[in-house]
Structure formats: structure tokens, C-alpha cells
CSV table of N, CA and C in Angstrom, one decimal:
chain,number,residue,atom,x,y,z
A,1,UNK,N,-21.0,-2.3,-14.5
A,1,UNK,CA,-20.7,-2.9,-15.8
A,1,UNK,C,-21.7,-2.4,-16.9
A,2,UNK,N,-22.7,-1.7,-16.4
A,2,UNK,CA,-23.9,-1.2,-17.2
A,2,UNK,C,-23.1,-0.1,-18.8
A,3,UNK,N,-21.9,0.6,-18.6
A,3,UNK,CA,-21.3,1.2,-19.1
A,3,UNK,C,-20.7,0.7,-20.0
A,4,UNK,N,-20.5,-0.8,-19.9
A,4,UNK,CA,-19.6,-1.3,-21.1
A,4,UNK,C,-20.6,-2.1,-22.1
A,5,UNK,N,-19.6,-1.8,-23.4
A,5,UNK,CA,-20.3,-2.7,-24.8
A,5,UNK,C,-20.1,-4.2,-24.1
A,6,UNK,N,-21.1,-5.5,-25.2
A,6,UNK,CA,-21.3,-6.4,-24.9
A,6,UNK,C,-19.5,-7.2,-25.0
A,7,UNK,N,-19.3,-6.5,-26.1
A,7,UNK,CA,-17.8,-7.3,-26.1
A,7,UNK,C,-16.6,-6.9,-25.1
A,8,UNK,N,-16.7,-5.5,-24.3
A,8,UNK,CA,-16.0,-5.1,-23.2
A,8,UNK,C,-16.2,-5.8,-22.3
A,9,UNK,N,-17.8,-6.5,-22.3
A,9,UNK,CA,-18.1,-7.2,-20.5
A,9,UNK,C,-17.2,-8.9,-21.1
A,10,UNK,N,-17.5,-9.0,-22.2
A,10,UNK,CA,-17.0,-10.4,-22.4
A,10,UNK,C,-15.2,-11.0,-22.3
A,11,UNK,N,-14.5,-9.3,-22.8
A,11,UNK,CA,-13.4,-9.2,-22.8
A,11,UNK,C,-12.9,-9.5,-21.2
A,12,UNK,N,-13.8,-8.9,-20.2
A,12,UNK,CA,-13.4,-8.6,-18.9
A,12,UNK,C,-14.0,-10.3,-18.1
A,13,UNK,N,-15.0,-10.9,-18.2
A,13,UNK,CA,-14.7,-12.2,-18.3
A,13,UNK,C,-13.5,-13.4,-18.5
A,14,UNK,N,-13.2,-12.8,-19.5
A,14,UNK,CA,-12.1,-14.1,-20.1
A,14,UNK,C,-11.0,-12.9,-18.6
A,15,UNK,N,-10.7,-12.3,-18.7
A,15,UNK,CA,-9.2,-11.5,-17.7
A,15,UNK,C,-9.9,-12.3,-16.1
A,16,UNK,N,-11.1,-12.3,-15.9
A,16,UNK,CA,-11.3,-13.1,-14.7
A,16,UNK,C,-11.4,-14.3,-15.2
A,17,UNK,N,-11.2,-15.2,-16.0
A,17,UNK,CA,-10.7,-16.5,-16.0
A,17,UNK,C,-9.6,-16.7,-15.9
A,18,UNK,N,-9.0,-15.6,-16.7
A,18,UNK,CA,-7.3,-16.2,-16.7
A,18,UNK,C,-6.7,-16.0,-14.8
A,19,UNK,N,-7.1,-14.6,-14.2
A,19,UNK,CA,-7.2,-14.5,-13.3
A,19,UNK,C,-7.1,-15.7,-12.5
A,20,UNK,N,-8.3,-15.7,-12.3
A,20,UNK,CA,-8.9,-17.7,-11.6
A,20,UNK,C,-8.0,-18.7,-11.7
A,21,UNK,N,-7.3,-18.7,-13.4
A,21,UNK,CA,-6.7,-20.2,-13.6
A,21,UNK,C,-4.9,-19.5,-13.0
A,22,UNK,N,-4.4,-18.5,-13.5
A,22,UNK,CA,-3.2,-18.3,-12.9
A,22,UNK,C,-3.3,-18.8,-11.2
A,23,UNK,N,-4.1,-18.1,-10.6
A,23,UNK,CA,-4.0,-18.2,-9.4
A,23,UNK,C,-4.5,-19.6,-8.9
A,24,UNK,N,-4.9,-20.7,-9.4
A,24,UNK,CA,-5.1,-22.0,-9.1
A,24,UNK,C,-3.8,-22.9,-9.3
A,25,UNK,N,-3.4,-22.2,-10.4
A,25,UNK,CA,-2.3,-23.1,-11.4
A,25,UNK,C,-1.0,-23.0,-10.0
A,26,UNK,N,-0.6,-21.5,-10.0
A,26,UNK,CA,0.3,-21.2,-8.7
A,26,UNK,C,-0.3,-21.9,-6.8
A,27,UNK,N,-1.3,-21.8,-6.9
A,27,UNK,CA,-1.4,-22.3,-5.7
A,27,UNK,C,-1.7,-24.3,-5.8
A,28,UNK,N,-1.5,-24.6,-6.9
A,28,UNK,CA,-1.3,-25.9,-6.9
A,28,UNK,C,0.6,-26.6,-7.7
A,29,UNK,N,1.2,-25.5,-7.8
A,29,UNK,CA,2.5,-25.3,-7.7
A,29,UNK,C,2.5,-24.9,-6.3
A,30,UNK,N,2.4,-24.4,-5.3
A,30,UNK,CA,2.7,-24.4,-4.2
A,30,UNK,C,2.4,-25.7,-3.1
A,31,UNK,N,1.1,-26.0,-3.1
A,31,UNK,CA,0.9,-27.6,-2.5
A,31,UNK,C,1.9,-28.7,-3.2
A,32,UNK,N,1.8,-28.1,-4.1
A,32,UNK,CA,2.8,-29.8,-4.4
A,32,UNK,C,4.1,-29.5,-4.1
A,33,UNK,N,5.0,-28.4,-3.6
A,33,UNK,CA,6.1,-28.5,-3.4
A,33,UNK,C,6.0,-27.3,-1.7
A,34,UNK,N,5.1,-27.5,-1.1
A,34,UNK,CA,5.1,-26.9,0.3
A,34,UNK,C,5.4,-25.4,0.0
A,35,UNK,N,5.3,-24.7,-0.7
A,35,UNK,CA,5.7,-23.5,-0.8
A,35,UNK,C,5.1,-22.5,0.0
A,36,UNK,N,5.6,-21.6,1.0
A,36,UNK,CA,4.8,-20.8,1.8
A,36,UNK,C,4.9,-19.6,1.0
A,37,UNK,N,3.5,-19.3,0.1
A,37,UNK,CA,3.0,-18.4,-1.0
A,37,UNK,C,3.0,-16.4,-0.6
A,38,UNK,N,2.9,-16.7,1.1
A,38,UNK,CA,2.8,-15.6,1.5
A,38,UNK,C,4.0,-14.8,1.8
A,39,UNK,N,5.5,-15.7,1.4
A,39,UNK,CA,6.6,-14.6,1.6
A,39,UNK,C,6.6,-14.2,0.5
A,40,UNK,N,7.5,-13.1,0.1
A,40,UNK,CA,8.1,-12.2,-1.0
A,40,UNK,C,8.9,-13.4,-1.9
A,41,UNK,N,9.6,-14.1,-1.9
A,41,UNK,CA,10.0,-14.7,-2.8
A,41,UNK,C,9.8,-16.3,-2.4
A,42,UNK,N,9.0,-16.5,-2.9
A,42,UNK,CA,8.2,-18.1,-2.5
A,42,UNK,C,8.9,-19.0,-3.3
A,43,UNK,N,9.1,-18.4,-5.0
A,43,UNK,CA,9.8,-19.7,-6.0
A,43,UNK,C,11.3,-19.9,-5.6
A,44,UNK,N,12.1,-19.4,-4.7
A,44,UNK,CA,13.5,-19.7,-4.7
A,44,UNK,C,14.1,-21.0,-5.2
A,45,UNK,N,13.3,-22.0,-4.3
A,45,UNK,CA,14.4,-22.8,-4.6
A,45,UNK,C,13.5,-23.7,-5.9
A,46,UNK,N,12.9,-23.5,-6.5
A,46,UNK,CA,12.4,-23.9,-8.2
A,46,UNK,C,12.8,-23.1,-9.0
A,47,UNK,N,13.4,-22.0,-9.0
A,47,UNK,CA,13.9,-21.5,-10.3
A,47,UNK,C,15.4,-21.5,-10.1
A,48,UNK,N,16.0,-21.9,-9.1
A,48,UNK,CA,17.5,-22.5,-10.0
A,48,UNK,C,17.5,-23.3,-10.8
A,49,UNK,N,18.5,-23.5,-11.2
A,49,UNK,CA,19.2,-24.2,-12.2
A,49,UNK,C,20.0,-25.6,-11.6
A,50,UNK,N,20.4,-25.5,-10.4
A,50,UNK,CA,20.6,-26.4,-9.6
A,50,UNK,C,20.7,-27.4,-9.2
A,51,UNK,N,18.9,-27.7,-9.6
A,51,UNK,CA,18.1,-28.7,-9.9
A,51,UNK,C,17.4,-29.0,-10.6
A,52,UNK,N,16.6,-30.0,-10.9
A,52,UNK,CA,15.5,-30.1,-11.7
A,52,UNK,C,14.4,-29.7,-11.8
A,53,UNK,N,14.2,-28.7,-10.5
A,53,UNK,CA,12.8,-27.9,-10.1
A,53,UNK,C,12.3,-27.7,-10.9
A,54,UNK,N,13.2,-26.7,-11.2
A,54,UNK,CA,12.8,-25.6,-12.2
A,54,UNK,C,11.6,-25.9,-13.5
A,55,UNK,N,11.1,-26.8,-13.8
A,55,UNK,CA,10.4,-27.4,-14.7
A,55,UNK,C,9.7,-29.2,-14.6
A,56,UNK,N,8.7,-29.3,-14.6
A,56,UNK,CA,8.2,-31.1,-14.2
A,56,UNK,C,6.7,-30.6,-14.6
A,57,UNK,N,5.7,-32.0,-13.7
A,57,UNK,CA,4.8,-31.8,-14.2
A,57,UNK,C,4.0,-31.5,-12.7
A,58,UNK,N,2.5,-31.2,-12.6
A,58,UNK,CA,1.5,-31.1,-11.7
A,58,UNK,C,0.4,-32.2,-12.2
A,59,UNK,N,-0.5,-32.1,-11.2
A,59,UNK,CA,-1.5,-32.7,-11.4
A,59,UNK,C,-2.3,-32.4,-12.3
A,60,UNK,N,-3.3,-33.3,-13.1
A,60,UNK,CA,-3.9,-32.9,-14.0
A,60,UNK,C,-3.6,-32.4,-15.4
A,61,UNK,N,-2.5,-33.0,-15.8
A,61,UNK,CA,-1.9,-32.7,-16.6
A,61,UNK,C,-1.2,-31.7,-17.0
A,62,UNK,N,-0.8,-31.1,-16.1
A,62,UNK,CA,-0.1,-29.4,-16.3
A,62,UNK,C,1.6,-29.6,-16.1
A,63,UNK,N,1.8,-28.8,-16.8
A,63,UNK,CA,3.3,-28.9,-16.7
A,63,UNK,C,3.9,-27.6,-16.4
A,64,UNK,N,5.1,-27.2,-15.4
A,64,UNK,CA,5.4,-26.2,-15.7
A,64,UNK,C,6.6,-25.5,-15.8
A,65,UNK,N,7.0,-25.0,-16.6
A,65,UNK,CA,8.7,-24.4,-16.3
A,65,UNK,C,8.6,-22.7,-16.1
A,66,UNK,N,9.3,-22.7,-15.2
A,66,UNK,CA,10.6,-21.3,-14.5
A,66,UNK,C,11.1,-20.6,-15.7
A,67,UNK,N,10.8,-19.6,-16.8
A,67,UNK,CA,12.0,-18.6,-17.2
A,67,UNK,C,11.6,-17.1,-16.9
A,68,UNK,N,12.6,-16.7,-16.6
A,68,UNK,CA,12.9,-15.4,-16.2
A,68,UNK,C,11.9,-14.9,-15.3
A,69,UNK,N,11.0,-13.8,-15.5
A,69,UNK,CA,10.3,-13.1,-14.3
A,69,UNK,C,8.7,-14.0,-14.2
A,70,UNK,N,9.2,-15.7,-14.9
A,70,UNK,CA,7.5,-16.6,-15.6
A,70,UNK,C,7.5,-17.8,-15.2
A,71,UNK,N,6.2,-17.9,-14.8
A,71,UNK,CA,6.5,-19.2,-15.1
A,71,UNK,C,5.5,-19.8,-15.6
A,72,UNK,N,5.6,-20.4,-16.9
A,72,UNK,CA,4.5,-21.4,-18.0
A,72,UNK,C,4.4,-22.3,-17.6
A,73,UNK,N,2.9,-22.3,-17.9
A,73,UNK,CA,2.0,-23.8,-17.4
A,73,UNK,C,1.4,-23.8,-19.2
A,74,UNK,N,1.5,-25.5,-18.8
A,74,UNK,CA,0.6,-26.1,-20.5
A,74,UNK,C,-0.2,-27.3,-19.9
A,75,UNK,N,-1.4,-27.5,-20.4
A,75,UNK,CA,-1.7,-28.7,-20.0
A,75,UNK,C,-1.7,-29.7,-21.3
A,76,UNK,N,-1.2,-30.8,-20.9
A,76,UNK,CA,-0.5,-32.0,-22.0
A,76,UNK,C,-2.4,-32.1,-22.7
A,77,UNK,N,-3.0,-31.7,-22.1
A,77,UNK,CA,-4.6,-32.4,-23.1
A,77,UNK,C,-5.3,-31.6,-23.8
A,78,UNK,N,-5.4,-30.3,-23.0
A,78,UNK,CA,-6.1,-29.4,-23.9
A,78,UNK,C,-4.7,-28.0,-24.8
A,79,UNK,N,-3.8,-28.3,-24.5
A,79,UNK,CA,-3.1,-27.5,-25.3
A,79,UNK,C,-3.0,-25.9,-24.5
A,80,UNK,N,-3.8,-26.0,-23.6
A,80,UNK,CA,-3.6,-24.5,-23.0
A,80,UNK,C,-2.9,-24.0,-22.2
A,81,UNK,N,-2.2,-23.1,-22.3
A,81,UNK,CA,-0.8,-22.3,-21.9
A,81,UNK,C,-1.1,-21.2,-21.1
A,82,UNK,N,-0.6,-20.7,-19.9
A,82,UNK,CA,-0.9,-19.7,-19.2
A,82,UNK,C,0.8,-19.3,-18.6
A,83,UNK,N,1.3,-17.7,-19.4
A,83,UNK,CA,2.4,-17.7,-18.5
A,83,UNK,C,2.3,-16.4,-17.7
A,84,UNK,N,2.7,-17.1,-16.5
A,84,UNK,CA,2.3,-16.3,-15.2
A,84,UNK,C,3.6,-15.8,-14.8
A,85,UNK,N,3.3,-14.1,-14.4
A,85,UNK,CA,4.3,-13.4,-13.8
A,85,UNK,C,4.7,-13.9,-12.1
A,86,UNK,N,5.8,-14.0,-11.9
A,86,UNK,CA,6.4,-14.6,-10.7
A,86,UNK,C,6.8,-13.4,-9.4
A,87,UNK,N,7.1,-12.4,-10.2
A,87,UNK,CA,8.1,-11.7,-9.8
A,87,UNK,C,7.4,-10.0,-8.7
A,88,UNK,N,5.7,-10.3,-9.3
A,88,UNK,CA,5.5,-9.2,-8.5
A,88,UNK,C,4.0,-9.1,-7.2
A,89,UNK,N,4.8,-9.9,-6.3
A,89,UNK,CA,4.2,-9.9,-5.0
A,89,UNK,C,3.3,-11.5,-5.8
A,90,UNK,N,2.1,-11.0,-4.9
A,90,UNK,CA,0.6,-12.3,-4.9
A,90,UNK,C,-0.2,-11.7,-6.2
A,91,UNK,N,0.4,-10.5,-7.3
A,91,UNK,CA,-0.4,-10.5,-8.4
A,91,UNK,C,0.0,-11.5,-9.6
A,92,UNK,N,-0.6,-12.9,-9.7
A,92,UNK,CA,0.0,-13.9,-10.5
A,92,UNK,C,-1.3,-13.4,-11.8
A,93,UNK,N,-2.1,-12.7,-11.7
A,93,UNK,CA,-2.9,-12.4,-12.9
A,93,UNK,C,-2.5,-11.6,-13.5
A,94,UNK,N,-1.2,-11.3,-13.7
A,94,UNK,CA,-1.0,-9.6,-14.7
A,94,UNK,C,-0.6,-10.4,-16.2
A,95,UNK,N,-1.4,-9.4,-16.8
A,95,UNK,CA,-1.5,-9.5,-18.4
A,95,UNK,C,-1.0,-8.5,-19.3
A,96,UNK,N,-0.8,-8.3,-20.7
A,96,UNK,CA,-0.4,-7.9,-21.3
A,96,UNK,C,-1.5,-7.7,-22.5
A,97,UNK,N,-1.7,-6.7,-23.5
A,97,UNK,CA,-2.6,-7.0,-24.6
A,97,UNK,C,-2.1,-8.6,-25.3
A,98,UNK,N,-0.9,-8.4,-25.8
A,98,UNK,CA,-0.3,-10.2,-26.3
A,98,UNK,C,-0.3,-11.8,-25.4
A,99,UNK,N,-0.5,-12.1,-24.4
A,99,UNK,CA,-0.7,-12.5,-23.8
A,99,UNK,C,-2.0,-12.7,-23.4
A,100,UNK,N,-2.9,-12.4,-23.2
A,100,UNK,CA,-4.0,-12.0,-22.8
A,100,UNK,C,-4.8,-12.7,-24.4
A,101,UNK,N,-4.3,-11.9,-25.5
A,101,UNK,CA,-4.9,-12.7,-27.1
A,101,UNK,C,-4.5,-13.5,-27.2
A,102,UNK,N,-3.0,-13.9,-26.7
A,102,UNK,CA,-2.5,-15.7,-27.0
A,102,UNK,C,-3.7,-16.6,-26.0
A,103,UNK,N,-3.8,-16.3,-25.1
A,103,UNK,CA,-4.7,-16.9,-24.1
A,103,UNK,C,-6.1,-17.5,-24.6
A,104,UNK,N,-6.6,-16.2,-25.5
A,104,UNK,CA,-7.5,-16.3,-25.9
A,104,UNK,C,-7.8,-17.2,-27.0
A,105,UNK,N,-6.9,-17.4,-27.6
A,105,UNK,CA,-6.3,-17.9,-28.9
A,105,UNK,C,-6.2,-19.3,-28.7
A,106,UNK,N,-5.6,-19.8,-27.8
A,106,UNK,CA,-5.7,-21.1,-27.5
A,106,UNK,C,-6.1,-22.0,-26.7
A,107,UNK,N,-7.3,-21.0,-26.0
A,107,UNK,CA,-8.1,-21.5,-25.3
A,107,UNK,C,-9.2,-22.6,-25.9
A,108,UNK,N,-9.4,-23.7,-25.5
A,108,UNK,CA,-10.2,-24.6,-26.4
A,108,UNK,C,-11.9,-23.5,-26.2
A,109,UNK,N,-12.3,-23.6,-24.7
A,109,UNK,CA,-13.2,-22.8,-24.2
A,109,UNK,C,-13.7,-21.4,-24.4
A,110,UNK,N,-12.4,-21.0,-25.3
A,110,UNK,CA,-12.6,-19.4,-25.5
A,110,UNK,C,-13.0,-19.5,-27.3
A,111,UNK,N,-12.5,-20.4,-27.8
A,111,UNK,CA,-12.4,-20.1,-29.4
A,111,UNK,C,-13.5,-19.0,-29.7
A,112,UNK,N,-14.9,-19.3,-29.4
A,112,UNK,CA,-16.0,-18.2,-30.0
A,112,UNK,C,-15.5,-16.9,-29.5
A,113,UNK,N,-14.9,-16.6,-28.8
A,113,UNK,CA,-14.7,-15.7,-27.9
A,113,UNK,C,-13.7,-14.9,-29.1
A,114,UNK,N,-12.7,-16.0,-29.6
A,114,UNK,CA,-11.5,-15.4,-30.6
A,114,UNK,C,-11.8,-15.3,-32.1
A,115,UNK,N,-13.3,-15.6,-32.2
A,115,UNK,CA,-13.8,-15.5,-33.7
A,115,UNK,C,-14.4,-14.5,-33.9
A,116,UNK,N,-14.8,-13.7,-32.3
A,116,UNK,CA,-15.2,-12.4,-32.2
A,116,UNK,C,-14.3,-11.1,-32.2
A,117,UNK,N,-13.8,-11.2,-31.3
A,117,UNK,CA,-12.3,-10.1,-31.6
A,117,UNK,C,-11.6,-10.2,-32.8
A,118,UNK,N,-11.1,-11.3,-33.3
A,118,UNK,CA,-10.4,-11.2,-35.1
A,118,UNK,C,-9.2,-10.8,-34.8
A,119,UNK,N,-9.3,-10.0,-34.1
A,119,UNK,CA,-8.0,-9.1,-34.1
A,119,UNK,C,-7.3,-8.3,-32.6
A,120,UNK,N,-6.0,-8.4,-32.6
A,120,UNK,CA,-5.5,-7.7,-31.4
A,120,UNK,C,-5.6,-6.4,-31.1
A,121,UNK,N,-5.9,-5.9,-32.0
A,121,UNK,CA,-6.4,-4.5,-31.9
A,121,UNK,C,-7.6,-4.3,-31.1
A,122,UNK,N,-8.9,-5.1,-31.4
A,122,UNK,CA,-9.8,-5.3,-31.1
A,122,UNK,C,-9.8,-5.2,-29.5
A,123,UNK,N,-9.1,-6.5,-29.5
A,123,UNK,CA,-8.5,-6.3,-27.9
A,123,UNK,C,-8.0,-5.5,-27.3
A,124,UNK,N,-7.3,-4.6,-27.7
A,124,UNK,CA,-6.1,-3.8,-27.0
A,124,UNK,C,-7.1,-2.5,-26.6
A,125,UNK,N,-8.3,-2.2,-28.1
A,125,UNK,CA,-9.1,-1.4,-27.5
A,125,UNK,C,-9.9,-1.6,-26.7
A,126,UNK,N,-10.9,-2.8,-26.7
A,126,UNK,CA,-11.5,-3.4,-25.2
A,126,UNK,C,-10.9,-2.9,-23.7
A,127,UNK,N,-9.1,-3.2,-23.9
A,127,UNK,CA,-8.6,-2.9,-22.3
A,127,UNK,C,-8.6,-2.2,-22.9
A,128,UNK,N,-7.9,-1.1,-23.4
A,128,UNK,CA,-8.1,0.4,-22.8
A,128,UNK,C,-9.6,1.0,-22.6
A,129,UNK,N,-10.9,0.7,-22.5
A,129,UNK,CA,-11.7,1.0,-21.8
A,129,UNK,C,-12.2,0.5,-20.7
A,130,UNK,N,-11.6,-1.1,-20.5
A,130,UNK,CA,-11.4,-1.4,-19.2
A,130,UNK,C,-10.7,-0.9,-18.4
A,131,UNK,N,-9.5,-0.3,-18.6
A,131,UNK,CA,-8.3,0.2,-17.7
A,131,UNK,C,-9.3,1.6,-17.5
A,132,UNK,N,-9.7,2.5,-18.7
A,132,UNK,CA,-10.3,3.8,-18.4
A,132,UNK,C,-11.4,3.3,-17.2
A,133,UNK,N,-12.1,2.6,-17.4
A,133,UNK,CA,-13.4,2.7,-16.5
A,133,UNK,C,-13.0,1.8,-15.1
A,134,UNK,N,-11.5,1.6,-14.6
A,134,UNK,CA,-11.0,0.9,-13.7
A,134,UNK,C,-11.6,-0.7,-13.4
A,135,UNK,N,-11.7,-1.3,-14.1
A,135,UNK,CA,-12.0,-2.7,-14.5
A,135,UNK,C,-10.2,-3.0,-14.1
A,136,UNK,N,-9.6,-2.9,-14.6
A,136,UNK,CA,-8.5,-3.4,-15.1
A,136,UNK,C,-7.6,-2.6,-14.7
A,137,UNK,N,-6.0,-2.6,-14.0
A,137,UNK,CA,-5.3,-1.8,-13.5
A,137,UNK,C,-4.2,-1.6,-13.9
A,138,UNK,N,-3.4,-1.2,-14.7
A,138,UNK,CA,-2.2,-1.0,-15.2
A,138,UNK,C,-0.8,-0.6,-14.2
A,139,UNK,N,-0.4,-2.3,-13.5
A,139,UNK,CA,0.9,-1.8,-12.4
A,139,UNK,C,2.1,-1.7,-13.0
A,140,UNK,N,2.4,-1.6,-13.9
A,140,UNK,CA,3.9,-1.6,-15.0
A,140,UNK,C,4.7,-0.5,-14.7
A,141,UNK,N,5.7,-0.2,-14.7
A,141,UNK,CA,6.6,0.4,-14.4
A,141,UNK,C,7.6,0.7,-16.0
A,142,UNK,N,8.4,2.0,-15.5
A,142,UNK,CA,9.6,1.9,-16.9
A,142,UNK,C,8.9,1.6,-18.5
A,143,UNK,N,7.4,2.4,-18.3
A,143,UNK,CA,6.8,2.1,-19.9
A,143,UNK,C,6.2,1.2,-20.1
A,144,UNK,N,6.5,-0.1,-19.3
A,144,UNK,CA,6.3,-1.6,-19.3
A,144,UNK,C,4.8,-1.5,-19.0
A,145,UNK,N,3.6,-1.9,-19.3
A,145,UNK,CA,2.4,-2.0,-19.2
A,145,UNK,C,2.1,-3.8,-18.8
A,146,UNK,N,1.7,-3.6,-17.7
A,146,UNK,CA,1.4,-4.9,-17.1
A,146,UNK,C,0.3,-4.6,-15.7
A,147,UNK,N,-0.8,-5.4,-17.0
A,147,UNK,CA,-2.2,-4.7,-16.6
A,147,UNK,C,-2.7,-6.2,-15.7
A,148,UNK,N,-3.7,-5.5,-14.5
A,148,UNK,CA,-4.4,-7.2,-13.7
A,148,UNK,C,-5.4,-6.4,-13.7
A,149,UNK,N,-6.5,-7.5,-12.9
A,149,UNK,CA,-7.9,-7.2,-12.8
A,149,UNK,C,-7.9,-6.7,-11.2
A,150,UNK,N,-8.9,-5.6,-11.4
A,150,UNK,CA,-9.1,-4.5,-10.1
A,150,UNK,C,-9.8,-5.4,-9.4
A,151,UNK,N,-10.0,-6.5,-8.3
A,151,UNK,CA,-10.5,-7.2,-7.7
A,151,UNK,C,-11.3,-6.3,-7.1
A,152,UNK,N,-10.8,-5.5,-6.5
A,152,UNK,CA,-12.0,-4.4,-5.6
A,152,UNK,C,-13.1,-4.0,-6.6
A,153,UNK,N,-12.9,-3.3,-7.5
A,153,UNK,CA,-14.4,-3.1,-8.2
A,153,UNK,C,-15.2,-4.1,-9.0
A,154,UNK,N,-14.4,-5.2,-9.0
A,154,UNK,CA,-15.0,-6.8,-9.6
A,154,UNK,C,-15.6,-7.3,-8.5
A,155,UNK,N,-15.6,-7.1,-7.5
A,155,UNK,CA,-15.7,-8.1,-6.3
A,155,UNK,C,-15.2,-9.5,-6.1
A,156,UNK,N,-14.3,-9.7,-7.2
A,156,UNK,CA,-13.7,-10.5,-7.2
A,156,UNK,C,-13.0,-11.7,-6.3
């Protein structure tokens, strides 16, 4: 990390929070509804429409609904929102530059964090020198840029 500015290590911080919290938020969506996390498609029977699955609450105040390849969590107290990709394997940390600043944005715990960036730009250049210096991995397909944290060189 010796190679990055102070705001690149801080940028890469907050991607291992959100990291951490997607992956708590989904494995506490899986305890509460027995979900065996390690097949290929785990959410089946919560994202019909079928039933009411598809959207309720978790412990601690989280709530979460099913749309499309997502699924959003909020918690009713602090206002924080994390929407997590469903659809590709066990990477529930993949981010986006906009996502990744909404995150940042409405994190109660991040605000200094979002008085420093100002701007999405700001951000967008951060990852691309995380992505350059493999911090950060770009698995996106079809143009689609859908960037996670390189757990291997984080030790994550």
C-alpha cells in the first residue's frame, strides 16, 4: 500500500467495509431463512414473486428487498443502504464508481470520508488506481464494469 496517496488507502478502506458489511448482511439473510450460500443459486425461493420473501425485515434493523440481479438492504436507524449483487457466484462485494459514492454518501460513519472526495470524479479516479495497482478487480463483462476487492492482495 506504500504506493498509494493517503486518499487511495482511505478510498480502499471504505471498499473493505462495504466488502465486510455486504457479506454479513447476505450471510445473515441466509441464517434467518436456512439458505445453503454455497450453491450457485441460493436466493431461489426469495426472489419470486410468489410470495412474500422477496422483501421483510432481518435482525437489527435491516430490511431487505430482491430486484433484479440485487438485493437492498437499509437499516430502519441509521439510514444506510447497501445494494448487493446476487447474481454472481459468492462475490456479494462488487461495486460500481456510483454505488460505491452513494455508499459513501450515506454512510453515517463515512460522512468525513465524503467531505473529502466532494466529488465522483474524485472517486472514480481513486479506483482507477486501485484497479491499476490490483487493489481492486474489475469482473464485468459486455462493457459493464463491476469492480470487488482483490481479497488475495488485501489479505483480506
Amino acid at each position: 500500500m506504500t504506493n498509494l496517496r493517503p486518499i487511495e488507502k482511505i478510498i480502499l478502506d471504505v471498499i473493505i467495509k462495504f466488502d465486510s458489511k455486504a457479506n454479513e448482511l447476505i450471510n445473515i439473510l441466509g441464517n434467518e431463512f436456512d439458505l445453503d450460500l454455497s450453491k450457485e443459486h441460493p436466493f431461489g425461493k426469495l426472489i419470486t414473486r410468489q410470495n412474500d420473501l422477496w422483501k421483510g425485515s432481518l435482525p437489527d434493523n435491516w430490511n431487505y428487498h430482491f430486484h433484479g440481479n440485487h438485493c437492498k438492504f437499509e437499516n430502519e436507524i441509521t439510514n444506510q443502504i447497501l445494494d448487493v449483487t446476487i447474481n454472481r457466484g459468492k462475490n456479494y462485494g462488487i461495486f460500481q464508481d456510483s454505488s460505491l459514492y452513494w455508499f459513501i454518501e450515506i454512510t453515517i460513519d463515512l460522512k468525513h470520508i465524503y467531505e473529502k472526495i466532494k466529488t465522483r470524479e474524485i472517486l472514480t479516479d481513486c479506483l482507477n488506481t486501485l484497479e491499476k495497482e490490483k487493489y481492486i478487480v474489475d469482473i464485468g463483462e459486455f462493457g459493464y464494469k463491476a469492480l470487488i476487492l482483490n481479497k488475495e492482495r488485501n489479505n483480506a
